[in-house]
Amino acid sequence: MVKLVWKVPGQAPLAFPLRQERVSVGRDAGNDIRLPEPAVSSRHATIIRKAGRVVLHDLKSSNGTWVNGARIDNQELVHGDMVAFGRVVMSFVDEDMEAPPPPPKPEPNSRIVRVIDTTYTFQRIEPQMDKVQGRKVKACWETFLDENDKSSRAVVNTFEDGACGPWAVTGVFTDFAGAAAVEVVVRSMQRHFVFTTKKDAKVRKLLAGFGLPLMTVLGVFIGYIMGVLH
């Protein structure tokens, strides 16, 4: 279908389908497309459809008929043309010529995600399960703490709804700090953060081996002091 579309400021666009072979445009009520504007002549223009062509004819209007900024007497219209009747500007739309939506972008085969001072390169692999907890798995990502040591491995699923979730973890990734790191990785992937460097897991091992026991001891000590004071 072909049509003229008038975008009036502050209002929804007005569409005028061009179904007839001959369509009159003007200010008078007898026109097929009535434009009650002072700059539009009573009988301003005619649009003729024939043999798949749409031709605009000016009827010697006072303020002229314009296509893409040029005043015309007769002009064949094509999709996207800007048509002006006096000061009323419309766009000519041929729905058969409108561009189709762009194809979806393919998902990359790797992602680089940073956790504090450590980065992990996740490589895309085949999903290990079609669904997890009722959600369809769209892609699966795998990383290793060290490319030469496959003992510490983390796998993350991404789902159709855009969410991510850890699926399998081994080695360092299973300790306290490693589990926290995987959670941060998941959240980082959801926010599409990109980082560039890679270091070892000493910080996480330190947290797991020293930080957690220390916090436990401090908690017990503070509880004891609060009990004595009361």
PDB file of C-alpha atoms in Angstrom:
ATOM      1  CA  MET A   1       0.000   0.000   0.000  1.00  0.00           C
ATOM      2  CA  VAL A   2       1.124   3.547  -0.773  1.00  0.00           C
ATOM      3  CA  LYS A   3       0.217   6.524   1.374  1.00  0.00           C
ATOM      4  CA  LEU A   4       1.074  10.056   2.410  1.00  0.00           C
ATOM      5  CA  VAL A   5       1.951  10.587   6.071  1.00  0.00           C
ATOM      6  CA  TRP A   6       1.570  13.988   7.721  1.00  0.00           C
ATOM      7  CA  LYS A   7       3.455  14.382  10.993  1.00  0.00           C
ATOM      8  CA  VAL A   8       1.711  17.133  12.919  1.00  0.00           C
ATOM      9  CA  PRO A   9       3.684  18.402  15.967  1.00  0.00           C
ATOM     10  CA  GLY A  10       2.096  17.247  19.211  1.00  0.00           C
ATOM     11  CA  GLN A  11      -0.224  14.770  17.475  1.00  0.00           C
ATOM     12  CA  ALA A  12      -0.111  11.246  16.159  1.00  0.00           C
ATOM     13  CA  PRO A  13       0.913  11.040  12.481  1.00  0.00           C
ATOM     14  CA  LEU A  14      -1.979  11.235  10.000  1.00  0.00           C
ATOM     15  CA  ALA A  15      -1.888   8.653   7.213  1.00  0.00           C
ATOM     16  CA  PHE A  16      -3.715   9.137   3.892  1.00  0.00           C
ATOM     17  CA  PRO A  17      -3.836   5.839   1.942  1.00  0.00           C
ATOM     18  CA  LEU A  18      -3.811   6.344  -1.843  1.00  0.00           C
ATOM     19  CA  ARG A  19      -6.277   3.616  -2.826  1.00  0.00           C
ATOM     20  CA  GLN A  20      -7.983   5.325  -5.761  1.00  0.00           C
ATOM     21  CA  GLU A  21      -6.527   5.844  -9.226  1.00  0.00           C
ATOM     22  CA  ARG A  22      -7.012   9.599  -8.845  1.00  0.00           C
ATOM     23  CA  VAL A  23      -6.725  11.433  -5.517  1.00  0.00           C
ATOM     24  CA  SER A  24      -7.323  15.164  -5.166  1.00  0.00           C
ATOM     25  CA  VAL A  25      -5.509  17.282  -2.579  1.00  0.00           C
ATOM     26  CA  GLY A  26      -6.610  20.736  -1.413  1.00  0.00           C
ATOM     27  CA  ARG A  27      -8.197  22.991   1.175  1.00  0.00           C
ATOM     28  CA  ASP A  28     -11.837  22.549   0.072  1.00  0.00           C
ATOM     29  CA  ALA A  29     -14.026  19.897   1.679  1.00  0.00           C
ATOM     30  CA  GLY A  30     -14.628  18.197  -1.679  1.00  0.00           C
ATOM     31  CA  ASN A  31     -11.034  16.930  -1.929  1.00  0.00           C
ATOM     32  CA  ASP A  32     -10.095  13.345  -1.192  1.00  0.00           C
ATOM     33  CA  ILE A  33      -7.288  14.644   1.033  1.00  0.00           C
ATOM     34  CA  ARG A  34      -8.415  17.855   2.705  1.00  0.00           C
ATOM     35  CA  LEU A  35      -5.711  20.050   4.211  1.00  0.00           C
ATOM     36  CA  PRO A  36      -7.375  22.972   6.022  1.00  0.00           C
ATOM     37  CA  GLU A  37      -4.299  25.187   5.946  1.00  0.00           C
ATOM     38  CA  PRO A  38      -4.139  28.771   4.549  1.00  0.00           C
ATOM     39  CA  ALA A  39      -1.065  28.024   2.424  1.00  0.00           C
ATOM     40  CA  VAL A  40      -2.869  25.186   0.632  1.00  0.00           C
ATOM     41  CA  SER A  41      -4.962  26.103  -2.446  1.00  0.00           C
ATOM     42  CA  SER A  42      -8.612  25.080  -2.748  1.00  0.00           C
ATOM     43  CA  ARG A  43      -7.663  22.537  -5.409  1.00  0.00           C
ATOM     44  CA  HIS A  44      -3.943  22.177  -4.932  1.00  0.00           C
ATOM     45  CA  ALA A  45      -2.800  18.939  -6.598  1.00  0.00           C
ATOM     46  CA  THR A  46      -3.797  15.580  -7.992  1.00  0.00           C
ATOM     47  CA  ILE A  47      -2.151  12.203  -7.446  1.00  0.00           C
ATOM     48  CA  ILE A  48      -2.621   9.609 -10.181  1.00  0.00           C
ATOM     49  CA  ARG A  49      -1.863   5.897  -9.788  1.00  0.00           C
ATOM     50  CA  LYS A  50      -1.409   3.936 -13.006  1.00  0.00           C
ATOM     51  CA  ALA A  51       0.572   0.855 -14.045  1.00  0.00           C
ATOM     52  CA  GLY A  52       2.390   0.699 -10.716  1.00  0.00           C
ATOM     53  CA  ARG A  53       3.476   4.345 -10.877  1.00  0.00           C
ATOM     54  CA  VAL A  54       2.375   7.197  -8.598  1.00  0.00           C
ATOM     55  CA  VAL A  55       2.563  10.624 -10.255  1.00  0.00           C
ATOM     56  CA  LEU A  56       1.945  13.935  -8.487  1.00  0.00           C
ATOM     57  CA  HIS A  57       0.501  16.824 -10.555  1.00  0.00           C
ATOM     58  CA  ASP A  58       0.392  20.438  -9.362  1.00  0.00           C
ATOM     59  CA  LEU A  59      -2.826  22.293 -10.300  1.00  0.00           C
ATOM     60  CA  LYS A  60      -1.255  25.747 -10.644  1.00  0.00           C
ATOM     61  CA  SER A  61      -1.420  26.245  -6.889  1.00  0.00           C
ATOM     62  CA  SER A  62      -0.485  29.600  -5.378  1.00  0.00           C
ATOM     63  CA  ASN A  63       2.281  28.308  -3.078  1.00  0.00           C
ATOM     64  CA  GLY A  64       3.387  25.416  -5.233  1.00  0.00           C
ATOM     65  CA  THR A  65       3.864  21.674  -4.864  1.00  0.00           C
ATOM     66  CA  TRP A  66       7.330  20.529  -3.859  1.00  0.00           C
ATOM     67  CA  VAL A  67       9.179  17.202  -3.861  1.00  0.00           C
ATOM     68  CA  ASN A  68      12.383  16.918  -1.847  1.00  0.00           C
ATOM     69  CA  GLY A  69      12.754  20.706  -1.795  1.00  0.00           C
ATOM     70  CA  ALA A  70      12.221  21.287  -5.547  1.00  0.00           C
ATOM     71  CA  ARG A  71       9.062  22.873  -6.960  1.00  0.00           C
ATOM     72  CA  ILE A  72       7.415  20.605  -9.515  1.00  0.00           C
ATOM     73  CA  ASP A  73       4.629  20.504 -12.072  1.00  0.00           C
ATOM     74  CA  ASN A  74       4.591  16.720 -12.497  1.00  0.00           C
ATOM     75  CA  GLN A  75       6.717  14.257 -10.561  1.00  0.00           C
ATOM     76  CA  GLU A  76       6.701  10.495 -10.100  1.00  0.00           C
ATOM     77  CA  LEU A  77       6.937   9.646  -6.393  1.00  0.00           C
ATOM     78  CA  VAL A  78       9.185   7.007  -4.861  1.00  0.00           C
ATOM     79  CA  HIS A  79       9.362   5.660  -1.334  1.00  0.00           C
ATOM     80  CA  GLY A  80      10.816   8.204   1.095  1.00  0.00           C
ATOM     81  CA  ASP A  81      10.082  11.326  -0.966  1.00  0.00           C
ATOM     82  CA  MET A  82       9.204  14.429   1.061  1.00  0.00           C
ATOM     83  CA  VAL A  83       6.167  16.146  -0.505  1.00  0.00           C
ATOM     84  CA  ALA A  84       5.042  19.678   0.384  1.00  0.00           C
ATOM     85  CA  PHE A  85       1.699  21.261  -0.483  1.00  0.00           C
ATOM     86  CA  GLY A  86       2.431  24.890   0.333  1.00  0.00           C
ATOM     87  CA  ARG A  87       3.765  24.588   3.878  1.00  0.00           C
ATOM     88  CA  VAL A  88       2.225  21.193   4.647  1.00  0.00           C
ATOM     89  CA  VAL A  89       5.020  18.623   4.437  1.00  0.00           C
ATOM     90  CA  MET A  90       4.283  14.904   4.124  1.00  0.00           C
ATOM     91  CA  SER A  91       6.315  11.777   3.472  1.00  0.00           C
ATOM     92  CA  PHE A  92       5.453   9.365   0.679  1.00  0.00           C
ATOM     93  CA  VAL A  93       5.482   5.776   1.911  1.00  0.00           C
ATOM     94  CA  ASP A  94       5.423   2.656  -0.228  1.00  0.00           C
ATOM     95  CA  GLU A  95       5.073  -0.172   2.288  1.00  0.00           C
ATOM     96  CA  ASP A  96       6.326  -2.707  -0.268  1.00  0.00           C
ATOM     97  CA  MET A  97       9.620  -0.777  -0.442  1.00  0.00           C
ATOM     98  CA  GLU A  98      10.193  -0.325   3.286  1.00  0.00           C
ATOM     99  CA  ALA A  99      13.460  -1.880   4.424  1.00  0.00           C
ATOM    100  CA  PRO A 100      13.152  -5.172   6.331  1.00  0.00           C
ATOM    101  CA  PRO A 101      14.480  -5.242   9.902  1.00  0.00           C
ATOM    102  CA  PRO A 102      18.229  -5.934  10.109  1.00  0.00           C
ATOM    103  CA  PRO A 103      19.162  -9.551  10.862  1.00  0.00           C
ATOM    104  CA  PRO A 104      20.167 -10.271  14.463  1.00  0.00           C
ATOM    105  CA  LYS A 105      23.869  -9.915  15.169  1.00  0.00           C
ATOM    106  CA  PRO A 106      25.630 -13.245  15.709  1.00  0.00           C
ATOM    107  CA  GLU A 107      26.855 -13.802  19.250  1.00  0.00           C
ATOM    108  CA  PRO A 108      30.691 -13.624  19.533  1.00  0.00           C
ATOM    109  CA  ASN A 109      32.645 -16.815  20.152  1.00  0.00           C
ATOM    110  CA  SER A 110      34.578 -15.381  23.104  1.00  0.00           C
ATOM    111  CA  ARG A 111      34.146 -12.872  25.906  1.00  0.00           C
ATOM    112  CA  ILE A 112      36.698 -11.289  28.216  1.00  0.00           C
ATOM    113  CA  VAL A 113      35.399 -10.550  31.728  1.00  0.00           C
ATOM    114  CA  ARG A 114      37.315  -8.996  34.594  1.00  0.00           C
ATOM    115  CA  VAL A 115      36.961  -9.768  38.290  1.00  0.00           C
ATOM    116  CA  ILE A 116      38.874  -7.214  40.394  1.00  0.00           C
ATOM    117  CA  ASP A 117      42.439  -7.586  39.020  1.00  0.00           C
ATOM    118  CA  THR A 118      41.930 -10.868  37.153  1.00  0.00           C
ATOM    119  CA  THR A 119      40.396 -11.424  33.736  1.00  0.00           C
ATOM    120  CA  TYR A 120      38.949 -14.573  32.232  1.00  0.00           C
ATOM    121  CA  THR A 121      38.565 -15.381  28.554  1.00  0.00           C
ATOM    122  CA  PHE A 122      35.302 -17.267  28.141  1.00  0.00           C
ATOM    123  CA  GLN A 123      35.116 -19.413  24.998  1.00  0.00           C
ATOM    124  CA  ARG A 124      31.737 -20.367  23.586  1.00  0.00           C
ATOM    125  CA  ILE A 125      30.997 -24.103  23.707  1.00  0.00           C
ATOM    126  CA  GLU A 126      27.975 -26.269  22.949  1.00  0.00           C
ATOM    127  CA  PRO A 127      25.339 -26.047  25.715  1.00  0.00           C
ATOM    128  CA  GLN A 128      25.512 -29.030  28.031  1.00  0.00           C
ATOM    129  CA  MET A 129      21.746 -28.977  28.594  1.00  0.00           C
ATOM    130  CA  ASP A 130      18.857 -27.663  26.524  1.00  0.00           C
ATOM    131  CA  LYS A 131      17.069 -26.248  29.580  1.00  0.00           C
ATOM    132  CA  VAL A 132      18.045 -25.423  33.168  1.00  0.00           C
ATOM    133  CA  GLN A 133      15.263 -24.926  35.731  1.00  0.00           C
ATOM    134  CA  GLY A 134      12.740 -24.497  32.933  1.00  0.00           C
ATOM    135  CA  ARG A 135      14.729 -21.798  31.086  1.00  0.00           C
ATOM    136  CA  LYS A 136      16.071 -22.471  27.600  1.00  0.00           C
ATOM    137  CA  VAL A 137      19.855 -22.214  27.346  1.00  0.00           C
ATOM    138  CA  LYS A 138      20.901 -19.907  24.511  1.00  0.00           C
ATOM    139  CA  ALA A 139      24.687 -20.236  24.800  1.00  0.00           C
ATOM    140  CA  CYS A 140      27.330 -21.782  27.030  1.00  0.00           C
ATOM    141  CA  TRP A 141      30.713 -20.260  27.974  1.00  0.00           C
ATOM    142  CA  GLU A 142      33.792 -21.970  29.431  1.00  0.00           C
ATOM    143  CA  THR A 143      36.973 -20.587  31.026  1.00  0.00           C
ATOM    144  CA  PHE A 144      40.023 -21.970  32.820  1.00  0.00           C
ATOM    145  CA  LEU A 145      42.109 -20.302  35.525  1.00  0.00           C
ATOM    146  CA  ASP A 146      45.194 -21.330  33.562  1.00  0.00           C
ATOM    147  CA  GLU A 147      45.133 -22.405  29.930  1.00  0.00           C
ATOM    148  CA  ASN A 148      47.767 -25.051  30.733  1.00  0.00           C
ATOM    149  CA  ASP A 149      45.950 -26.352  33.806  1.00  0.00           C
ATOM    150  CA  LYS A 150      42.422 -27.652  33.220  1.00  0.00           C
ATOM    151  CA  SER A 151      41.737 -28.421  36.903  1.00  0.00           C
ATOM    152  CA  SER A 152      40.116 -25.033  37.625  1.00  0.00           C
ATOM    153  CA  ARG A 153      37.191 -24.625  35.237  1.00  0.00           C
ATOM    154  CA  ALA A 154      34.062 -22.471  35.208  1.00  0.00           C
ATOM    155  CA  VAL A 155      31.080 -22.782  32.860  1.00  0.00           C
ATOM    156  CA  VAL A 156      28.371 -20.140  32.545  1.00  0.00           C
ATOM    157  CA  ASN A 157      25.021 -20.464  30.784  1.00  0.00           C
ATOM    158  CA  THR A 158      23.204 -17.575  29.107  1.00  0.00           C
ATOM    159  CA  PHE A 159      19.444 -17.888  28.712  1.00  0.00           C
ATOM    160  CA  GLU A 160      16.900 -16.608  26.196  1.00  0.00           C
ATOM    161  CA  ASP A 161      15.678 -13.982  28.674  1.00  0.00           C
ATOM    162  CA  GLY A 162      19.183 -12.435  28.821  1.00  0.00           C
ATOM    163  CA  ALA A 163      20.047 -13.788  32.278  1.00  0.00           C
ATOM    164  CA  CYS A 164      23.281 -15.670  33.044  1.00  0.00           C
ATOM    165  CA  GLY A 165      24.034 -18.348  35.595  1.00  0.00           C
ATOM    166  CA  PRO A 166      27.001 -20.547  36.612  1.00  0.00           C
ATOM    167  CA  TRP A 167      26.599 -24.169  35.565  1.00  0.00           C
ATOM    168  CA  ALA A 168      29.777 -26.065  36.490  1.00  0.00           C
ATOM    169  CA  VAL A 169      32.823 -25.062  38.552  1.00  0.00           C
ATOM    170  CA  THR A 170      35.904 -27.039  39.550  1.00  0.00           C
ATOM    171  CA  GLY A 171      39.229 -26.458  41.302  1.00  0.00           C
ATOM    172  CA  VAL A 172      39.931 -22.958  42.609  1.00  0.00           C
ATOM    173  CA  PHE A 173      36.550 -21.761  41.374  1.00  0.00           C
ATOM    174  CA  THR A 174      34.828 -23.912  44.013  1.00  0.00           C
ATOM    175  CA  ASP A 175      36.436 -22.303  47.087  1.00  0.00           C
ATOM    176  CA  PHE A 176      34.877 -19.349  48.906  1.00  0.00           C
ATOM    177  CA  ALA A 177      36.642 -16.623  46.933  1.00  0.00           C
ATOM    178  CA  GLY A 178      36.335 -18.567  43.679  1.00  0.00           C
ATOM    179  CA  ALA A 179      32.577 -18.923  44.053  1.00  0.00           C
ATOM    180  CA  ALA A 180      32.313 -15.192  44.680  1.00  0.00           C
ATOM    181  CA  ALA A 181      34.470 -14.576  41.623  1.00  0.00           C
ATOM    182  CA  VAL A 182      32.190 -16.694  39.437  1.00  0.00           C
ATOM    183  CA  GLU A 183      29.187 -14.719  40.699  1.00  0.00           C
ATOM    184  CA  VAL A 184      30.918 -11.458  39.768  1.00  0.00           C
ATOM    185  CA  VAL A 185      31.767 -12.944  36.365  1.00  0.00           C
ATOM    186  CA  VAL A 186      28.089 -13.756  35.822  1.00  0.00           C
ATOM    187  CA  ARG A 187      26.998 -10.251  36.737  1.00  0.00           C
ATOM    188  CA  SER A 188      29.747  -8.733  34.601  1.00  0.00           C
ATOM    189  CA  MET A 189      28.669 -10.773  31.590  1.00  0.00           C
ATOM    190  CA  GLN A 190      25.104  -9.574  32.070  1.00  0.00           C
ATOM    191  CA  ARG A 191      26.341  -5.973  31.997  1.00  0.00           C
ATOM    192  CA  HIS A 192      28.579  -6.711  28.969  1.00  0.00           C
ATOM    193  CA  PHE A 193      31.723  -5.334  30.624  1.00  0.00           C
ATOM    194  CA  VAL A 194      34.924  -5.869  28.583  1.00  0.00           C
ATOM    195  CA  PHE A 195      38.417  -6.082  30.098  1.00  0.00           C
ATOM    196  CA  THR A 196      41.891  -6.949  28.866  1.00  0.00           C
ATOM    197  CA  THR A 197      44.439  -8.437  31.317  1.00  0.00           C
ATOM    198  CA  LYS A 198      44.963 -11.718  33.165  1.00  0.00           C
ATOM    199  CA  LYS A 199      46.673 -12.550  36.476  1.00  0.00           C
ATOM    200  CA  ASP A 200      46.823 -15.507  38.840  1.00  0.00           C
ATOM    201  CA  ALA A 201      44.450 -16.486  41.646  1.00  0.00           C
ATOM    202  CA  LYS A 202      46.655 -15.564  44.647  1.00  0.00           C
ATOM    203  CA  VAL A 203      44.194 -12.969  45.922  1.00  0.00           C
ATOM    204  CA  ARG A 204      41.330 -15.460  45.924  1.00  0.00           C
ATOM    205  CA  LYS A 205      43.458 -18.144  47.598  1.00  0.00           C
ATOM    206  CA  LEU A 206      44.489 -15.632  50.282  1.00  0.00           C
ATOM    207  CA  LEU A 207      40.874 -14.700  50.908  1.00  0.00           C
ATOM    208  CA  ALA A 208      39.831 -18.324  51.095  1.00  0.00           C
ATOM    209  CA  GLY A 209      42.728 -19.443  53.317  1.00  0.00           C
ATOM    210  CA  PHE A 210      43.042 -16.471  55.658  1.00  0.00           C
ATOM    211  CA  GLY A 211      40.279 -13.911  55.218  1.00  0.00           C
ATOM    212  CA  LEU A 212      37.279 -16.131  55.931  1.00  0.00           C
ATOM    213  CA  PRO A 213      38.722 -17.794  59.097  1.00  0.00           C
ATOM    214  CA  LEU A 214      39.796 -14.367  60.381  1.00  0.00           C
ATOM    215  CA  MET A 215      36.297 -12.967  59.937  1.00  0.00           C
ATOM    216  CA  THR A 216      34.865 -16.003  61.756  1.00  0.00           C
ATOM    217  CA  VAL A 217      37.248 -15.543  64.717  1.00  0.00           C
ATOM    218  CA  LEU A 218      36.479 -11.826  64.903  1.00  0.00           C
ATOM    219  CA  GLY A 219      32.758 -12.556  64.868  1.00  0.00           C
ATOM    220  CA  VAL A 220      33.075 -15.008  67.765  1.00  0.00           C
ATOM    221  CA  PHE A 221      35.276 -12.587  69.725  1.00  0.00           C
ATOM    222  CA  ILE A 222      32.870  -9.679  69.277  1.00  0.00           C
ATOM    223  CA  GLY A 223      29.988 -11.919  70.344  1.00  0.00           C
ATOM    224  CA  TYR A 224      31.898 -12.885  73.507  1.00  0.00           C
ATOM    225  CA  ILE A 225      32.651  -9.229  74.366  1.00  0.00           C
ATOM    226  CA  MET A 226      29.010  -8.236  73.844  1.00  0.00           C
ATOM    227  CA  GLY A 227      27.939 -11.091  76.142  1.00  0.00           C
ATOM    228  CA  VAL A 228      30.352  -9.977  78.900  1.00  0.00           C
ATOM    229  CA  LEU A 229      29.231  -6.347  78.686  1.00  0.00           C
ATOM    230  CA  HIS A 230      25.609  -7.333  79.078  1.00  0.00           C
TER     231      HIS A 230
END
